[in-house]
Amino acid sequence: MRLWSLHPKYLDAKGLVAVWREALLAQAVLRGGTRGYRKHPQLERFRRHPAPLAALASYLEAVCAEAEARAYLFDKGRIEPARTRVAIPVTSGQIEYEWAHLMAKLRLRSPVLYEKWRPTEAPEAHPLFRVCAGEVEAWERR
């Protein structure tokens, strides 16, 4: 499971579909609707939030907005209604780590997108996240 801290605009089609599915799975886990993935480290930052389902709903809404911008048909009705707008901190080190990871994927899987995004020096975070100084997050598996 990879719930990117990066803005979904950077993902190729395969990556965008994957993050949609994985975030829906994460939503099911947080609701207690599945037994798998309950201890997955990517969920730690959502669990720490006072409103974890609202945070995940905000995450999914941004992924869905990117899908709509690309004319993909993601079912927005699968997103749990969020009662409040939320934000989660993410470290600059995490953004840098994920950027390198994504660029390595795009280099092999989508060379056109790789070339498009390669000059980017400061990639945007997913709208849910607020970037703060720091190293790679402790929950990240390297």
PDB file of C-alpha atoms in Angstrom:
ATOM      1  CA  MET A   1       0.000   0.000   0.000  1.00  0.00           C
ATOM      2  CA  ARG A   2       1.361   3.409  -0.980  1.00  0.00           C
ATOM      3  CA  LEU A   3      -0.650   6.440   0.033  1.00  0.00           C
ATOM      4  CA  TRP A   4       1.452   9.101  -1.619  1.00  0.00           C
ATOM      5  CA  SER A   5       2.167  12.366   0.172  1.00  0.00           C
ATOM      6  CA  LEU A   6       2.770  13.882  -3.260  1.00  0.00           C
ATOM      7  CA  HIS A   7       0.084  15.634  -5.266  1.00  0.00           C
ATOM      8  CA  PRO A   8      -1.782  13.062  -7.381  1.00  0.00           C
ATOM      9  CA  LYS A   9      -1.134  15.107 -10.542  1.00  0.00           C
ATOM     10  CA  TYR A  10       2.330  13.543 -10.683  1.00  0.00           C
ATOM     11  CA  LEU A  11       1.028   9.977 -10.910  1.00  0.00           C
ATOM     12  CA  ASP A  12       0.674   8.099 -14.154  1.00  0.00           C
ATOM     13  CA  ALA A  13      -2.628   6.355 -14.929  1.00  0.00           C
ATOM     14  CA  LYS A  14      -1.537   3.122 -13.264  1.00  0.00           C
ATOM     15  CA  GLY A  15      -0.387   4.988 -10.159  1.00  0.00           C
ATOM     16  CA  LEU A  16      -3.568   7.048  -9.894  1.00  0.00           C
ATOM     17  CA  VAL A  17      -5.798   3.969 -10.134  1.00  0.00           C
ATOM     18  CA  ALA A  18      -3.603   2.170  -7.602  1.00  0.00           C
ATOM     19  CA  VAL A  19      -3.702   4.998  -5.051  1.00  0.00           C
ATOM     20  CA  TRP A  20      -7.497   5.222  -5.442  1.00  0.00           C
ATOM     21  CA  ARG A  21      -7.901   1.522  -4.706  1.00  0.00           C
ATOM     22  CA  GLU A  22      -5.391   1.545  -1.871  1.00  0.00           C
ATOM     23  CA  ALA A  23      -6.985   4.580  -0.231  1.00  0.00           C
ATOM     24  CA  LEU A  24     -10.402   2.898  -0.460  1.00  0.00           C
ATOM     25  CA  LEU A  25      -8.856  -0.139   1.229  1.00  0.00           C
ATOM     26  CA  ALA A  26      -7.388   2.142   3.893  1.00  0.00           C
ATOM     27  CA  GLN A  27     -10.845   3.639   4.426  1.00  0.00           C
ATOM     28  CA  ALA A  28     -12.268   0.135   4.961  1.00  0.00           C
ATOM     29  CA  VAL A  29      -9.470  -0.656   7.417  1.00  0.00           C
ATOM     30  CA  LEU A  30     -10.118   2.518   9.434  1.00  0.00           C
ATOM     31  CA  ARG A  31     -13.835   1.731   9.500  1.00  0.00           C
ATOM     32  CA  GLY A  32     -13.036  -1.735  10.834  1.00  0.00           C
ATOM     33  CA  GLY A  33     -14.443  -3.316   7.683  1.00  0.00           C
ATOM     34  CA  THR A  34     -11.505  -5.588   6.919  1.00  0.00           C
ATOM     35  CA  ARG A  35      -9.048  -7.694   8.849  1.00  0.00           C
ATOM     36  CA  GLY A  36      -6.096  -7.211   6.534  1.00  0.00           C
ATOM     37  CA  TYR A  37      -3.710  -4.257   6.496  1.00  0.00           C
ATOM     38  CA  ARG A  38      -4.719  -3.115   9.993  1.00  0.00           C
ATOM     39  CA  LYS A  39      -1.087  -2.601  11.017  1.00  0.00           C
ATOM     40  CA  HIS A  40       0.157  -1.154   7.751  1.00  0.00           C
ATOM     41  CA  PRO A  41       2.600   1.707   8.455  1.00  0.00           C
ATOM     42  CA  GLN A  42       1.052   3.981   5.797  1.00  0.00           C
ATOM     43  CA  LEU A  43      -2.073   4.184   7.971  1.00  0.00           C
ATOM     44  CA  GLU A  44      -0.218   5.448  11.035  1.00  0.00           C
ATOM     45  CA  ARG A  45      -0.468   9.129  10.103  1.00  0.00           C
ATOM     46  CA  PHE A  46      -4.206   8.816   9.498  1.00  0.00           C
ATOM     47  CA  ARG A  47      -4.757   6.971  12.766  1.00  0.00           C
ATOM     48  CA  ARG A  48      -2.883   9.688  14.681  1.00  0.00           C
ATOM     49  CA  HIS A  49      -5.257  12.323  13.340  1.00  0.00           C
ATOM     50  CA  PRO A  50      -8.194  13.210  15.658  1.00  0.00           C
ATOM     51  CA  ALA A  51     -10.600  12.481  12.763  1.00  0.00           C
ATOM     52  CA  PRO A  52      -8.964   9.642  10.790  1.00  0.00           C
ATOM     53  CA  LEU A  53     -11.908   8.924   8.488  1.00  0.00           C
ATOM     54  CA  ALA A  54     -12.313  12.620   7.685  1.00  0.00           C
ATOM     55  CA  ALA A  55      -8.599  12.792   6.875  1.00  0.00           C
ATOM     56  CA  LEU A  56      -8.865   9.812   4.569  1.00  0.00           C
ATOM     57  CA  ALA A  57     -11.987  11.272   2.956  1.00  0.00           C
ATOM     58  CA  SER A  58     -10.040  14.458   2.225  1.00  0.00           C
ATOM     59  CA  TYR A  59      -7.252  12.339   0.763  1.00  0.00           C
ATOM     60  CA  LEU A  60      -9.681  10.452  -1.484  1.00  0.00           C
ATOM     61  CA  GLU A  61     -11.444  13.646  -2.587  1.00  0.00           C
ATOM     62  CA  ALA A  62      -8.196  15.060  -3.974  1.00  0.00           C
ATOM     63  CA  VAL A  63      -7.425  11.792  -5.777  1.00  0.00           C
ATOM     64  CA  CYS A  64     -10.956  11.799  -7.206  1.00  0.00           C
ATOM     65  CA  ALA A  65     -10.588  15.433  -8.321  1.00  0.00           C
ATOM     66  CA  GLU A  66      -7.423  14.523 -10.217  1.00  0.00           C
ATOM     67  CA  ALA A  67      -9.200  11.566 -11.817  1.00  0.00           C
ATOM     68  CA  GLU A  68     -12.064  13.839 -12.892  1.00  0.00           C
ATOM     69  CA  ALA A  69      -9.575  16.313 -14.383  1.00  0.00           C
ATOM     70  CA  ARG A  70      -8.286  13.432 -16.518  1.00  0.00           C
ATOM     71  CA  ALA A  71     -11.832  12.326 -17.429  1.00  0.00           C
ATOM     72  CA  TYR A  72     -11.514   9.065 -15.491  1.00  0.00           C
ATOM     73  CA  LEU A  73     -14.647   7.642 -13.912  1.00  0.00           C
ATOM     74  CA  PHE A  74     -13.950   7.097 -10.217  1.00  0.00           C
ATOM     75  CA  ASP A  75     -17.029   6.540  -8.052  1.00  0.00           C
ATOM     76  CA  LYS A  76     -17.054   9.504  -5.670  1.00  0.00           C
ATOM     77  CA  GLY A  77     -19.917   7.839  -3.794  1.00  0.00           C
ATOM     78  CA  ARG A  78     -17.417   5.383  -2.296  1.00  0.00           C
ATOM     79  CA  ILE A  79     -15.836   8.156  -0.226  1.00  0.00           C
ATOM     80  CA  GLU A  80     -17.079   8.383   3.363  1.00  0.00           C
ATOM     81  CA  PRO A  81     -18.623  11.814   3.910  1.00  0.00           C
ATOM     82  CA  ALA A  82     -16.176  14.098   5.710  1.00  0.00           C
ATOM     83  CA  ARG A  83     -17.752  16.365   8.275  1.00  0.00           C
ATOM     84  CA  THR A  84     -14.754  18.621   8.524  1.00  0.00           C
ATOM     85  CA  ARG A  85     -11.762  19.754   6.468  1.00  0.00           C
ATOM     86  CA  VAL A  86      -8.507  18.501   7.880  1.00  0.00           C
ATOM     87  CA  ALA A  87      -4.770  18.674   7.326  1.00  0.00           C
ATOM     88  CA  ILE A  88      -1.926  16.355   8.275  1.00  0.00           C
ATOM     89  CA  PRO A  89       1.728  17.385   8.610  1.00  0.00           C
ATOM     90  CA  VAL A  90       4.318  15.658   6.416  1.00  0.00           C
ATOM     91  CA  THR A  91       8.052  16.208   6.528  1.00  0.00           C
ATOM     92  CA  SER A  92      10.065  17.653   3.693  1.00  0.00           C
ATOM     93  CA  GLY A  93      12.275  14.564   3.946  1.00  0.00           C
ATOM     94  CA  GLN A  94       9.259  12.358   3.288  1.00  0.00           C
ATOM     95  CA  ILE A  95       8.325  14.412   0.232  1.00  0.00           C
ATOM     96  CA  GLU A  96      11.889  14.142  -1.095  1.00  0.00           C
ATOM     97  CA  TYR A  97      11.969  10.383  -0.438  1.00  0.00           C
ATOM     98  CA  GLU A  98       8.645   9.802  -2.187  1.00  0.00           C
ATOM     99  CA  TRP A  99       9.640  12.035  -5.096  1.00  0.00           C
ATOM    100  CA  ALA A 100      12.754   9.941  -5.745  1.00  0.00           C
ATOM    101  CA  HIS A 101      10.676   6.762  -5.416  1.00  0.00           C
ATOM    102  CA  LEU A 102       8.021   8.029  -7.840  1.00  0.00           C
ATOM    103  CA  MET A 103      10.563   9.285 -10.350  1.00  0.00           C
ATOM    104  CA  ALA A 104      12.221   5.850 -10.403  1.00  0.00           C
ATOM    105  CA  LYS A 105       8.816   4.279 -11.120  1.00  0.00           C
ATOM    106  CA  LEU A 106       7.949   6.800 -13.824  1.00  0.00           C
ATOM    107  CA  ARG A 107      11.340   6.429 -15.468  1.00  0.00           C
ATOM    108  CA  LEU A 108      10.522   2.788 -16.201  1.00  0.00           C
ATOM    109  CA  ARG A 109       6.744   2.849 -16.482  1.00  0.00           C
ATOM    110  CA  SER A 110       5.999   6.215 -18.087  1.00  0.00           C
ATOM    111  CA  PRO A 111       9.053   7.869 -19.673  1.00  0.00           C
ATOM    112  CA  VAL A 112       6.954  10.751 -21.054  1.00  0.00           C
ATOM    113  CA  LEU A 113       5.755  11.715 -17.565  1.00  0.00           C
ATOM    114  CA  TYR A 114       9.234  11.145 -16.204  1.00  0.00           C
ATOM    115  CA  GLU A 115      10.611  13.713 -18.643  1.00  0.00           C
ATOM    116  CA  LYS A 116       7.747  16.099 -17.895  1.00  0.00           C
ATOM    117  CA  TRP A 117       8.295  16.043 -14.125  1.00  0.00           C
ATOM    118  CA  ARG A 118      12.075  15.473 -13.987  1.00  0.00           C
ATOM    119  CA  PRO A 119      12.937  19.219 -13.867  1.00  0.00           C
ATOM    120  CA  THR A 120      10.650  19.707 -10.835  1.00  0.00           C
ATOM    121  CA  GLU A 121      12.780  20.816  -7.905  1.00  0.00           C
ATOM    122  CA  ALA A 122      10.059  21.241  -5.294  1.00  0.00           C
ATOM    123  CA  PRO A 123       7.141  18.883  -5.906  1.00  0.00           C
ATOM    124  CA  GLU A 124       3.776  19.801  -4.434  1.00  0.00           C
ATOM    125  CA  ALA A 125       2.336  17.784  -1.595  1.00  0.00           C
ATOM    126  CA  HIS A 126      -1.088  16.194  -1.765  1.00  0.00           C
ATOM    127  CA  PRO A 127      -3.617  18.893  -0.702  1.00  0.00           C
ATOM    128  CA  LEU A 128      -4.286  17.036   2.579  1.00  0.00           C
ATOM    129  CA  PHE A 129      -0.702  17.467   3.744  1.00  0.00           C
ATOM    130  CA  ARG A 130       1.116  20.507   5.108  1.00  0.00           C
ATOM    131  CA  VAL A 131       4.872  20.268   4.637  1.00  0.00           C
ATOM    132  CA  CYS A 132       7.119  20.928   7.618  1.00  0.00           C
ATOM    133  CA  ALA A 133      10.864  20.517   8.018  1.00  0.00           C
ATOM    134  CA  GLY A 134      12.122  17.079   8.917  1.00  0.00           C
ATOM    135  CA  GLU A 135      13.586  13.770   7.869  1.00  0.00           C
ATOM    136  CA  VAL A 136      11.816  10.817   6.282  1.00  0.00           C
ATOM    137  CA  GLU A 137       8.837   9.821   8.437  1.00  0.00           C
ATOM    138  CA  ALA A 138       9.510   7.135  11.069  1.00  0.00           C
ATOM    139  CA  TRP A 139       6.736   4.909   9.684  1.00  0.00           C
ATOM    140  CA  GLU A 140       8.258   4.777   6.182  1.00  0.00           C
ATOM    141  CA  ARG A 141       9.681   1.414   5.149  1.00  0.00           C
ATOM    142  CA  ARG A 142      12.925   1.820   3.231  1.00  0.00           C
TER     143      ARG A 142
END
